[in-house]
Coordinates of C-alpha atoms and ligand atoms in Angstrom, one line a residue:
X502 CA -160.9 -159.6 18.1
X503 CA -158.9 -157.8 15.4
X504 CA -159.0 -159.0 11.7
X505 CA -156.4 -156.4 10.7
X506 CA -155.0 -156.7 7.2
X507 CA -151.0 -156.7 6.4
X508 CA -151.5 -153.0 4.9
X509 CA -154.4 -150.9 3.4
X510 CA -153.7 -151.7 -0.2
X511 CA -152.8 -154.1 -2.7
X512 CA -150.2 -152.5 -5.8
X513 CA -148.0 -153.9 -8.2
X514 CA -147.9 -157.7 -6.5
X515 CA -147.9 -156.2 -2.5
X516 CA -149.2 -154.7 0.4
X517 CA -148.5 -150.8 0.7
X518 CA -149.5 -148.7 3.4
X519 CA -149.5 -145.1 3.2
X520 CA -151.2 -143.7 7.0
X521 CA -151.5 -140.3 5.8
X522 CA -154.8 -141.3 4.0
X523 CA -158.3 -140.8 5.6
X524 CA -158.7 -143.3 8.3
X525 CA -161.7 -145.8 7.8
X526 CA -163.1 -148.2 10.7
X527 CA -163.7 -151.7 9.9
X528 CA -166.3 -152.6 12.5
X529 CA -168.0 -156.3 12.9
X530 CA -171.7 -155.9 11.9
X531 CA -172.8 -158.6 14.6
X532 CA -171.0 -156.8 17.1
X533 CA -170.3 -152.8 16.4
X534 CA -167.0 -153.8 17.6
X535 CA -163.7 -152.2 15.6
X536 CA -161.5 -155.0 14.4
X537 CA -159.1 -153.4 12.2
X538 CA -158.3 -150.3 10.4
X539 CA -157.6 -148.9 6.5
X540 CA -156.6 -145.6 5.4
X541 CA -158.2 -144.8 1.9
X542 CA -155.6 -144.0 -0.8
X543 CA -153.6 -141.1 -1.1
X544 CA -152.8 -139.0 -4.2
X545 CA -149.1 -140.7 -3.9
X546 CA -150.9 -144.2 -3.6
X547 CA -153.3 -144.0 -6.6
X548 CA -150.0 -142.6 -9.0
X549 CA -148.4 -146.1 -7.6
X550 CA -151.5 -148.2 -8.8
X551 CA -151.8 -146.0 -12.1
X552 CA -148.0 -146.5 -13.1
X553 CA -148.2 -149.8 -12.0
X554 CA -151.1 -151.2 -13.7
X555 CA -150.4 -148.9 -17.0
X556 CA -147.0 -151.0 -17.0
X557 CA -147.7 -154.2 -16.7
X558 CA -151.1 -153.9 -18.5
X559 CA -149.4 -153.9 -22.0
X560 CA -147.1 -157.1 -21.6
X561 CA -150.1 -158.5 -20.2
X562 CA -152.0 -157.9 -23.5
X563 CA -149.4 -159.5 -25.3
X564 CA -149.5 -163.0 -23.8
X565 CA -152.1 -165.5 -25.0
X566 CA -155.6 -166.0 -23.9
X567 CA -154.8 -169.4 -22.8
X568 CA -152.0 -168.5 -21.0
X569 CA -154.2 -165.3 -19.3
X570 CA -157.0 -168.0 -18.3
X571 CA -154.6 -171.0 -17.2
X572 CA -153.7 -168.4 -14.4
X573 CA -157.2 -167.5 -13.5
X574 CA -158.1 -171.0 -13.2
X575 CA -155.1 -171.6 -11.2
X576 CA -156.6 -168.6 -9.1
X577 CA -159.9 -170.4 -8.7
X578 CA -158.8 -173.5 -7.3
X579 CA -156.8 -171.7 -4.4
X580 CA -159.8 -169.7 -3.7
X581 CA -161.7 -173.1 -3.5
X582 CA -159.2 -174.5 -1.3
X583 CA -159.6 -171.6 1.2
X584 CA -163.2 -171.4 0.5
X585 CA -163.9 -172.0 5.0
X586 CA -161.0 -169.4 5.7
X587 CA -162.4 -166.5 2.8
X588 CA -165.9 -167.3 4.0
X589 CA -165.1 -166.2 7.5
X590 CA -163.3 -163.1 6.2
X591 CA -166.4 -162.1 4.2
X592 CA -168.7 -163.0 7.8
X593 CA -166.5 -160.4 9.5
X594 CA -166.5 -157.6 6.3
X595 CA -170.5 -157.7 5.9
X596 CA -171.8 -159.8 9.0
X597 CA -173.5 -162.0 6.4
X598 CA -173.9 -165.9 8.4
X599 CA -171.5 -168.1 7.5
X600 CA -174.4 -170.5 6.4
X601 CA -174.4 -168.2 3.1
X602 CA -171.0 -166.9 2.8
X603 CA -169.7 -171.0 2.6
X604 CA -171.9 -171.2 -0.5
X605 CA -172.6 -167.8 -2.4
X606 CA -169.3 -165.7 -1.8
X607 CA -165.9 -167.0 -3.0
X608 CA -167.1 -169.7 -4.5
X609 CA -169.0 -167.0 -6.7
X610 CA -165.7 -165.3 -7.2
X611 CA -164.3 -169.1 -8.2
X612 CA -167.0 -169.2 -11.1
X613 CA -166.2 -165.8 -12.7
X614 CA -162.6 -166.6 -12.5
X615 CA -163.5 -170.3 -13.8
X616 CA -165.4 -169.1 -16.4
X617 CA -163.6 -166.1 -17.8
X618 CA -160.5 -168.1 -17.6
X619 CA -162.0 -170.8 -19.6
X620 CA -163.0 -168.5 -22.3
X621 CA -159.6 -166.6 -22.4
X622 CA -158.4 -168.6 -24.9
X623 CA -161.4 -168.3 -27.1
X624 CA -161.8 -164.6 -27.4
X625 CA -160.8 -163.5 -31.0
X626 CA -162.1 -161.6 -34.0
X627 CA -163.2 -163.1 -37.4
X628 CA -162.1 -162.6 -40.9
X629 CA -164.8 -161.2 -43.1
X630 CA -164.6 -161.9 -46.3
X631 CA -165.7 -159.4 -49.6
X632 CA -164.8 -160.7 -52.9
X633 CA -161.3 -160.0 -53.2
X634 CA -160.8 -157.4 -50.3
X635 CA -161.3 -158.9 -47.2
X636 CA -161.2 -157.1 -43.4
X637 CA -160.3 -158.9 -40.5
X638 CA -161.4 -157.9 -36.9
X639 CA -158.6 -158.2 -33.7
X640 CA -160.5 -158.3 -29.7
X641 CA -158.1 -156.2 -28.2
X642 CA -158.3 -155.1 -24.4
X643 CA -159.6 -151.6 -23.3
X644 CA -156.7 -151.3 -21.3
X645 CA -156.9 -149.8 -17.8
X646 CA -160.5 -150.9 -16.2
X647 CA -161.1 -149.5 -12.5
X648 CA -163.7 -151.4 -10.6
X649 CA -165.4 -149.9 -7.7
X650 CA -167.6 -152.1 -5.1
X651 CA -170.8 -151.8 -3.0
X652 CA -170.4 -153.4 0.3
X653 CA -172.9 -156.4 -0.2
X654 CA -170.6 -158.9 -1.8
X655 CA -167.4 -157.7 -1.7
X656 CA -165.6 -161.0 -2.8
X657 CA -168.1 -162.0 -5.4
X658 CA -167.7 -158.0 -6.8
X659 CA -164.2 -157.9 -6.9
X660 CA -164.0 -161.2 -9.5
X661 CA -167.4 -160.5 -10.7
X662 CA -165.5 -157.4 -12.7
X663 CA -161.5 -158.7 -12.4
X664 CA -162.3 -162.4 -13.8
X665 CA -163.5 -160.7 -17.0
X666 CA -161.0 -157.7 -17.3
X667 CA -157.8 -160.0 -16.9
X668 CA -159.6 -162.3 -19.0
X669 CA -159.4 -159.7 -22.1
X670 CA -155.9 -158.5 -21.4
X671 CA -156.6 -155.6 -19.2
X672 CA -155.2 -153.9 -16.0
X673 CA -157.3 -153.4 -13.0
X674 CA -157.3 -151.2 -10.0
X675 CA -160.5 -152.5 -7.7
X676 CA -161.6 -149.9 -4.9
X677 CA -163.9 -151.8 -2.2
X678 CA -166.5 -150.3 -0.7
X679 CA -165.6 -148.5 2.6
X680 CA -167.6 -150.4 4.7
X681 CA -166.2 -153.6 3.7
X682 CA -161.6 -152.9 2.7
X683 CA -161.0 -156.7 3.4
X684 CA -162.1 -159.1 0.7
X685 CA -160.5 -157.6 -2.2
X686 CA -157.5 -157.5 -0.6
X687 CA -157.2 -161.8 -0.4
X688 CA -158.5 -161.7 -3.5
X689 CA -155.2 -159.8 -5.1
X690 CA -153.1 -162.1 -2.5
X691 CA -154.2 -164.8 -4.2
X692 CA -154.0 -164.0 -7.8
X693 CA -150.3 -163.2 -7.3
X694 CA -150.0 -166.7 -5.6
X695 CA -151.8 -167.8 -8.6
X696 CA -149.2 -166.5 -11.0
X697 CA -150.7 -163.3 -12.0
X698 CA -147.6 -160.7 -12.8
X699 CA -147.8 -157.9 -10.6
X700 CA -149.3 -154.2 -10.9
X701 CA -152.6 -156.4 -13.2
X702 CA -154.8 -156.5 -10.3
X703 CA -154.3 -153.5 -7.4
X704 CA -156.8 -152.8 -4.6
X705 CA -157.5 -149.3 -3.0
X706 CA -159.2 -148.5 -0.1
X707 CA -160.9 -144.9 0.3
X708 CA -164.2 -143.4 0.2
X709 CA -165.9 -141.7 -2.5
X710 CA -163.4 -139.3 -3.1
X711 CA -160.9 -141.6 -4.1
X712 CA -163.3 -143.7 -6.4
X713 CA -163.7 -139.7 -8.0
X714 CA -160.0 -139.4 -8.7
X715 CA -159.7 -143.1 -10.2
X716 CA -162.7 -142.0 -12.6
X717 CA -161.6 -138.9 -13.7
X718 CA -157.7 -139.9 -14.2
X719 CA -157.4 -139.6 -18.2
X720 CA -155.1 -142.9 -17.7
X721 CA -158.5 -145.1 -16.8
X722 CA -160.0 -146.8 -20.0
X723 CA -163.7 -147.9 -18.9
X724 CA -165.1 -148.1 -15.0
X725 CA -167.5 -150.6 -13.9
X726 CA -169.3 -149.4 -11.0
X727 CA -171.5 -151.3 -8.3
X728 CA -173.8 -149.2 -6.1
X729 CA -176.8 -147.0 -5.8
X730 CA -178.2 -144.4 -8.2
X731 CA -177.0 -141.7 -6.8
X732 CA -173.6 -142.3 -7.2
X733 CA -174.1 -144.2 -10.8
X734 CA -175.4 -140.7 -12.0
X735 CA -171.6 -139.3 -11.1
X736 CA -169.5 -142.0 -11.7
X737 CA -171.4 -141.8 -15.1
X738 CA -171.2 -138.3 -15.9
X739 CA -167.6 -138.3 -14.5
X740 CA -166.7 -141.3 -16.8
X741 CA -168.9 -139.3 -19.9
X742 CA -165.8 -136.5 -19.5
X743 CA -163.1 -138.5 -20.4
X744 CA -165.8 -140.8 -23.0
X745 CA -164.8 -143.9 -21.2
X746 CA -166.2 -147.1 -21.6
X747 CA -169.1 -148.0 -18.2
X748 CA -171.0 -151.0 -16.6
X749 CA -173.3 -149.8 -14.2
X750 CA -174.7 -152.4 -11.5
X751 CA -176.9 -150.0 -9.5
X752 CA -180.1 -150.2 -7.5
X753 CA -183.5 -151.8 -7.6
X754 CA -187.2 -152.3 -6.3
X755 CA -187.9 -155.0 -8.3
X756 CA -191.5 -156.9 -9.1
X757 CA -192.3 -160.7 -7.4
X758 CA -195.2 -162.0 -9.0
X759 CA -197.3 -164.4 -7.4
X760 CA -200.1 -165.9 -9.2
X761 CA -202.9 -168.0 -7.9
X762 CA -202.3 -171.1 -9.4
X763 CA -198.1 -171.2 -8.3
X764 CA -197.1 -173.4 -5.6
X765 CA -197.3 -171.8 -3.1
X766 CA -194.0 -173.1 -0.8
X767 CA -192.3 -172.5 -3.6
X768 CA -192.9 -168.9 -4.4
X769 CA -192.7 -168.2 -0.8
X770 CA -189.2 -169.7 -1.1
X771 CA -188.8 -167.0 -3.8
X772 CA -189.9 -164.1 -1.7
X773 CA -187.9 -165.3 1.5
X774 CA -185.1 -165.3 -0.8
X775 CA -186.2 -162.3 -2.5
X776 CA -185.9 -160.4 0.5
X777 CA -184.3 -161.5 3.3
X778 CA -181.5 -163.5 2.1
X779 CA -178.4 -161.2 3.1
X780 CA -180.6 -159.4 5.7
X781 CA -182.3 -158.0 2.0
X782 CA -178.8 -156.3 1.2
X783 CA -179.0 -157.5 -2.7
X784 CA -179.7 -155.2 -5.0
X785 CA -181.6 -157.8 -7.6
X786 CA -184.4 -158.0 -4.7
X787 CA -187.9 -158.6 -5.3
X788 CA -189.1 -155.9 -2.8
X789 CA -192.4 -155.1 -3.9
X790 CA -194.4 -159.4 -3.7
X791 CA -197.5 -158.9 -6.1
X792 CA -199.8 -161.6 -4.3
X793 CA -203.0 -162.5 -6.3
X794 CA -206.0 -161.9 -4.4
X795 CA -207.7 -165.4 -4.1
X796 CA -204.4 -166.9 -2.5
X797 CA -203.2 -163.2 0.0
X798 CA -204.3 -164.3 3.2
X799 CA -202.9 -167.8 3.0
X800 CA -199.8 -166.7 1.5
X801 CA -199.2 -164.1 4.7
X802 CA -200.2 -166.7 6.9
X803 CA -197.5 -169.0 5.6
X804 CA -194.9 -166.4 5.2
X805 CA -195.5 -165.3 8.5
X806 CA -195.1 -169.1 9.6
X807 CA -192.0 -169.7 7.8
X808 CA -190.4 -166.3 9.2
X809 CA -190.9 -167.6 12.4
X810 CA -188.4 -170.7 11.8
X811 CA -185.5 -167.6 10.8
X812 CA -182.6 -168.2 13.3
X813 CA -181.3 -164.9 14.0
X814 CA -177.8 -164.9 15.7
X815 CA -174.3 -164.9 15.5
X816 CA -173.1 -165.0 12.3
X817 CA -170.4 -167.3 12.4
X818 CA -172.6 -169.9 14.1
X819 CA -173.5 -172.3 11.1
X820 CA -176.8 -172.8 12.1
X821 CA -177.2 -169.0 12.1
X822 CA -179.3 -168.1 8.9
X823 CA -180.4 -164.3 9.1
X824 CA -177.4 -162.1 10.4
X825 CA -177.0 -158.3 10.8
X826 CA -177.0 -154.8 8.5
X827 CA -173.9 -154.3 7.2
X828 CA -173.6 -150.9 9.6
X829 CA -175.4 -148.9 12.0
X830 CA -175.5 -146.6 8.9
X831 CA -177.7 -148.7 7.1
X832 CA -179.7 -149.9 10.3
X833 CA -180.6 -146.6 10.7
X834 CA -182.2 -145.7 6.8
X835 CA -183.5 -148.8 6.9
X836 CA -185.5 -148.5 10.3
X837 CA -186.6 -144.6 8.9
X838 CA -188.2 -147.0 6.0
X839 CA -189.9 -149.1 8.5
X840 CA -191.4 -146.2 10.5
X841 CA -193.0 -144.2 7.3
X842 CA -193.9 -147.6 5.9
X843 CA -196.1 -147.6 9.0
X844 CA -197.4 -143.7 9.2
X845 CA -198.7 -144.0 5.6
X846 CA -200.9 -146.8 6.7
X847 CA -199.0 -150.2 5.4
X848 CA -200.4 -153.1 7.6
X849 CA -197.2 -154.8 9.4
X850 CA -197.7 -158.1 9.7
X851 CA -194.4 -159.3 11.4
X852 CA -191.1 -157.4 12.5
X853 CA -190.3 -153.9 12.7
X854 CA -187.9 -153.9 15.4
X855 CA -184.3 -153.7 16.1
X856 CA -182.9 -156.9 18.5
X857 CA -182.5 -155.9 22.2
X858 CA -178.3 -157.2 21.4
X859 CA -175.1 -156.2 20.2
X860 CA -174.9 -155.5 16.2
X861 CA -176.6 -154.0 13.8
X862 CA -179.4 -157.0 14.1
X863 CA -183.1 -155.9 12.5
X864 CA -186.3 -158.2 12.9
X865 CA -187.4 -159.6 9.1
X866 CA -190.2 -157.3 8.2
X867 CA -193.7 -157.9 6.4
X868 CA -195.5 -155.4 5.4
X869 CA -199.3 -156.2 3.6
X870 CA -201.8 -153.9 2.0
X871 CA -198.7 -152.1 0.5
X872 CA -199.9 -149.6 -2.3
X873 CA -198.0 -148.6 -5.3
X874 CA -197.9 -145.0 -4.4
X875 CA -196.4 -145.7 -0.8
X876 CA -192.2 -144.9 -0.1
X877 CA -191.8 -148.6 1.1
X878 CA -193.0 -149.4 -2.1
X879 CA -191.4 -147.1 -4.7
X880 CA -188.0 -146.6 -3.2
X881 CA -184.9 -148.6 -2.5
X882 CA -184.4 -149.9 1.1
X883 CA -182.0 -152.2 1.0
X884 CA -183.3 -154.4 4.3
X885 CA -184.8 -157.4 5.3
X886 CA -188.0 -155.3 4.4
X887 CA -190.9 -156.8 2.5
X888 CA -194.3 -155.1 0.9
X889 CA -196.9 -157.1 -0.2
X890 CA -199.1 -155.8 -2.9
X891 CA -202.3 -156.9 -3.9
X892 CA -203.5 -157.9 -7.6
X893 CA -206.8 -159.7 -9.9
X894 CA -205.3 -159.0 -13.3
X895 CA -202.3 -159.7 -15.7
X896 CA -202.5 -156.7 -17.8
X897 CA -202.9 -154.3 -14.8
X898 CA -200.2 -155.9 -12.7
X899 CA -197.9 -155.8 -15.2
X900 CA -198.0 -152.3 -16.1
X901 CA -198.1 -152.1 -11.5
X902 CA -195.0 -153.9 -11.9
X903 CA -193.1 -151.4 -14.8
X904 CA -194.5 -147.9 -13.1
X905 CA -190.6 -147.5 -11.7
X906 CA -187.8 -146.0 -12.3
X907 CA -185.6 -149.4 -11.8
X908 CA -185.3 -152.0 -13.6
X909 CA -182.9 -154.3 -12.5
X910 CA -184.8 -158.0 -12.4
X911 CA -188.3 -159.3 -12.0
X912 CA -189.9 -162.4 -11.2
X913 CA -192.9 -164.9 -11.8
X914 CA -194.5 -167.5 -9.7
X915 CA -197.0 -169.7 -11.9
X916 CA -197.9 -173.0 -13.0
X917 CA -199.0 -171.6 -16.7
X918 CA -196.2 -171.7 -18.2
X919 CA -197.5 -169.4 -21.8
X920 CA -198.4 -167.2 -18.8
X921 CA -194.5 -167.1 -17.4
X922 CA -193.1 -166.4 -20.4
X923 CA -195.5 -163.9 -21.9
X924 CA -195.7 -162.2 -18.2
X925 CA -191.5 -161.8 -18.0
X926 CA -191.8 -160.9 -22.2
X927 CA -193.1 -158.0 -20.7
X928 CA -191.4 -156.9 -17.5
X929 CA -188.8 -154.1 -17.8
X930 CA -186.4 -155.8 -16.1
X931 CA -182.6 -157.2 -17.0
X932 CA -182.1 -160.3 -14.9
X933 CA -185.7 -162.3 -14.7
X934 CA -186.8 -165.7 -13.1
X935 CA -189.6 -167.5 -13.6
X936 CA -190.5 -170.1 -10.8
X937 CA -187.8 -168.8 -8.5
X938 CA -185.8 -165.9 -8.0
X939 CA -182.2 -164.3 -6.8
X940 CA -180.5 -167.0 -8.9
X941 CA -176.4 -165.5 -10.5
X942 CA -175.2 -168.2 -12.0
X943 CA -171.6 -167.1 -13.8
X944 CA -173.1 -168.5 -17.3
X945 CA -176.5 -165.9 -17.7
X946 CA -175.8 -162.1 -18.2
X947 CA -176.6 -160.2 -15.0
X948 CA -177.5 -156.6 -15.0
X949 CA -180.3 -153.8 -15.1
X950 CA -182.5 -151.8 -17.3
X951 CA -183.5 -148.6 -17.0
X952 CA -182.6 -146.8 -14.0
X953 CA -180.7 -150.2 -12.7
X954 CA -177.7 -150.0 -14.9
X955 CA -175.9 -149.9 -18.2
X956 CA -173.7 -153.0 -19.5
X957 CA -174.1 -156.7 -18.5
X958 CA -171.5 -158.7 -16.1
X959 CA -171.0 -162.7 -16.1
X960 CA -171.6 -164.9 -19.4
X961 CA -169.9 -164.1 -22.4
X962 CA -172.1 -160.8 -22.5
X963 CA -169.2 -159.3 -20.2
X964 CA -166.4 -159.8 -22.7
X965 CA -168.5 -157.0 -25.0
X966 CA -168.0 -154.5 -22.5
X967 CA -163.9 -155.4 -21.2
X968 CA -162.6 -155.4 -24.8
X969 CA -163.1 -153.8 -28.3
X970 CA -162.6 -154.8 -31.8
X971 CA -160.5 -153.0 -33.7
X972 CA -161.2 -153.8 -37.8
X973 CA -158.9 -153.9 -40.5
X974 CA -159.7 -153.5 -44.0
X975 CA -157.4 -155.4 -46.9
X976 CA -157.0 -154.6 -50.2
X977 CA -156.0 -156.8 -52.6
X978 CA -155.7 -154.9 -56.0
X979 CA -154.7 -151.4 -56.7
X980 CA -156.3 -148.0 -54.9
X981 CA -158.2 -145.8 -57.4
X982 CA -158.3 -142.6 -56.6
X983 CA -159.7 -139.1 -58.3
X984 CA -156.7 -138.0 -58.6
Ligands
NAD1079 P1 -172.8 -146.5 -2.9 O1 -173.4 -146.0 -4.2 O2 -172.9 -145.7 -1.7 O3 -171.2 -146.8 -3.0 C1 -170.8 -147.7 -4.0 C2 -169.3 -147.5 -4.2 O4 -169.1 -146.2 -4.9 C3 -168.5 -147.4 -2.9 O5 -167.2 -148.0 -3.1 C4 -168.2 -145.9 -2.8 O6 -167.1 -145.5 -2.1 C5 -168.1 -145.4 -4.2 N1 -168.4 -144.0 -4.5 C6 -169.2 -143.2 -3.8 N2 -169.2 -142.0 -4.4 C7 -168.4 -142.0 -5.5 C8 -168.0 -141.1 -6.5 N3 -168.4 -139.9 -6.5 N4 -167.1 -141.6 -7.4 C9 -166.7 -142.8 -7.4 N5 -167.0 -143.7 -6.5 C10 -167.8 -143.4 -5.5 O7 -173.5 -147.9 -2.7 P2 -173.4 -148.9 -1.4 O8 -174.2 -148.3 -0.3 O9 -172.0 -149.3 -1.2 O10 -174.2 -150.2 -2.0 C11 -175.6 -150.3 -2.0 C12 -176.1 -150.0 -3.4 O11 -175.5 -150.7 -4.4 C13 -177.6 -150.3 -3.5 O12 -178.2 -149.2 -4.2 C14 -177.6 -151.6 -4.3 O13 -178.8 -151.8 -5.0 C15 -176.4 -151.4 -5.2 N6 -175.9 -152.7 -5.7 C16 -176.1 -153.0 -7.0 C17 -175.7 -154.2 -7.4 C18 -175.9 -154.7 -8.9 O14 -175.2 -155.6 -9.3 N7 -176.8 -154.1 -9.6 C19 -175.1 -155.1 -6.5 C20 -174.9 -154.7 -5.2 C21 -175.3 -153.5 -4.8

């Protein structure tokens, strides 16, 4: 089986292939098998994307918003159309089943470009008046926005921070994750077939290094970055430098609440989803489940129940719904996080293992009697690996839930509904649910506080942080001056 693209990348409306770059493997997850091959972006490649973009960037600002979203929309329906076709690109690039990637991945992509085209038109400043001056504000684009993905989503990412960008007049160069080169690269295809003019929306392959250079380049306007800490600290830092403009969508361990009095089925719909949708590769995952006391055993019990109806497989068998890490890679951290939630003394309560089969395949994982001060329950995993904490009271398991360094979302599971709301009033989190959880619609702002992240995507929150206003003050009458 080879998926091998037309070239590596994606500049000024088509495929350019430069084999001098560092080679990268593209490997099925649900087999280990090689299917195709990138080389990441040389300096020669990343000057094409630069000039290009830089060039066609400032016509681009100059058309009109409705013009700008008419194309996005355009861009939406084709990806609709292919919807069965993209999905099975995005099963090969992660190994997520095709029983999510029909339904979460370019149709995802669809909505931001949906939305942000629909709002194209509407993005302006307002007059403001003062007596008999007046000032007037103009949105204008930042200019050149680089976008670099985690490996997770890699469709949904790559609109997630286009849709908005070409929706406010910029240029964007996208660099995928590593692990996963090929989504981005339909996604460009099909925004030239769309009517998008060249060099507006380039994709790079490479590594870290060339994500680095694309920072650092004094050409780049703002960066929206979406991966772990770690790397948010330099992409950060690097982007502090040259004082451009960030979004940071970076990691998690976020709170699941469970109270007594929820239903039940439901909140353990919340923490299946929570934690093992994507094999637990989503960064918004509630990874530490605060269970009430009074309801722990039977909420295990039926957790353990439900896991048992997982159907662990091929992932582009439809009735397939739990699929394999991403890469042996991860595999690997994540099975170092099963084996020291076990030696400091975490009950397991179902999985653990690795499948005796090809693929990066890991069992779903419970682990009960999870304290705060454990690893499995303070840091990242990023696996189909959940800890179940104990709690009696409100007050205390709220502060249990805040005592991290993340803060990306949080979630409730209640009948009370003053409870809900006075529960998530005081969760340090950015993207909450109440009653269910894991939920990205295009229309609600998405994004972390804390250690989680900087800057919102989706909802008109996004336009705030891929365009700025410049003011302008009118006078009417003369100019006094002292002299
Ligand atoms: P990662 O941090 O290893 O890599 C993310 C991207 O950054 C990759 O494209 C990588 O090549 C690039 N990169 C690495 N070093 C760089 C550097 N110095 N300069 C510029 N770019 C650099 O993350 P990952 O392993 O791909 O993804 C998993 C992480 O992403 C998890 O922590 C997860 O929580 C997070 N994530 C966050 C969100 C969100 O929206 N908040 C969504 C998905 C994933």
């Amino acid at each position: 089986m080879q998926i091998q693209p037309v070239a590596s990348h994606f500049i000024n409306g088509e495929y350019v292939e430069d084999t001098s770059g560092t080679l990268i493997d593209i490997v099925y997850p649900a087999t280990g098998e090689i299917i195709g091959r990138v080389y990441g972006a040389t300096e020669a490649v990343i000057e094409q994307a630069i000039t290009s973009a830089k060039r066609a960037q400032k016509e681009w600002a100059k058309t009109s918003g409705t013009e700008r979203g008419r194309i996005l929309r355009r861009a939406a329906d084709i990806i609709r159309e292919r919807n069965r076709d993209l999905s099975i690109l995005e099963t090969y690039d992660t190994g997520k089943p095709l029983s999510e990637t029909l339904y979460v991945d370019a149709t995802s992509a669809a909505d931001a470009l949906e939305y942000f085209g629909g709002l194209a038109g509407s993005l302006t400043g307002e007059h403001i008046p003062m007596g008999e001056n007046w000032a007037y504000t103009i949105r204008e684009p930042l200019g050149l926005c680089v976008g670099i993905g985690a490996w997770n989503y890699p469709t949904q990412i790559s609109c997630w921070k286009g849709a908005p960008a070409l929706a406010c007049g910029n240029a964007m160069i996208f660099k995928p994750s590593e692990t996963t080169p090929l989504c981005a690269l339909k996604v460009a295809e099909i925004l030239i077939e769309a009517g998008l003019p060249k060099g507006l929306y380039n994709v790079i392959q490479g590594l870290g290094d060339v994500g680095a250079k694309l920072v650092s380049d004094t050409r780049v306007d703002k960066v929206s970055l979406t991966g772990s800490v770690p790397t948010g600290r330099k992409v950060y830092a690097a982007a502090a430098e040259g004082i451009k403009h960030v979004t940071m969508e970076l990691g998690g361990k976020s709170p699941l609440i469970v109270f007594d009095d929820a239903d039940i089925e439901n909140a353990l719909g919340g923490a299946i989803l929570g934690n093992f949708y994507s094999s637990g590769q989503v960064c918004s995952n509630g990874t530490r489940v605060f269970v009430h006391e009074a309801i722990k055993e039977k909420f295990l019990e039926r957790l353990s129940a439900r896991l048992g109806e997982a159907i662990i497989g091929d992932p582009l068998d439809e009735t397939t719904n739990f699929g394999p890490m991403v890469s042996e890679r991860q595999m690997k951290i994540v099975q170092d996080y099963i084996e020291i939630g076990k030696s400091e003394g975490a009950r397991l309560i179902c999985g653990g293992g690795r499948l005796d089969r090809d693929g990066f395949y890991l069992e779903p994982t419970i682990f009960a009697d999870v304290r705060d001060d454990m690893t499995i329950a303070r840091e990242e995993i990023f696996g189909p690996v959940m800890a179940v904490l104990d709690f009696t009271d409100e007050t205390d398991v709220i502060a249990r839930a805040n005592d991290t360094e993340f803060g990306l979302s949080a979630g409730v599971f209640t009948n009370d509904l003053s409870r809900a709301h006075r529960v998530i009033a005081e969760l340090e989190a950015g993207s909450c649910f109440i009653n269910s959880y894991n939920d990205a619609p295009v229309e609600a702002p998405f994004g972390g506080a804390k250690l989680s992240g900087v800057g919102r995507e989706n909802s008109k929150a996004a336009v705030e942080h891929y365009s700025q206003m410049k003011s302008v003050f009118v006078r009417m009458g003369d100019v006094e001056a002292p002299f």
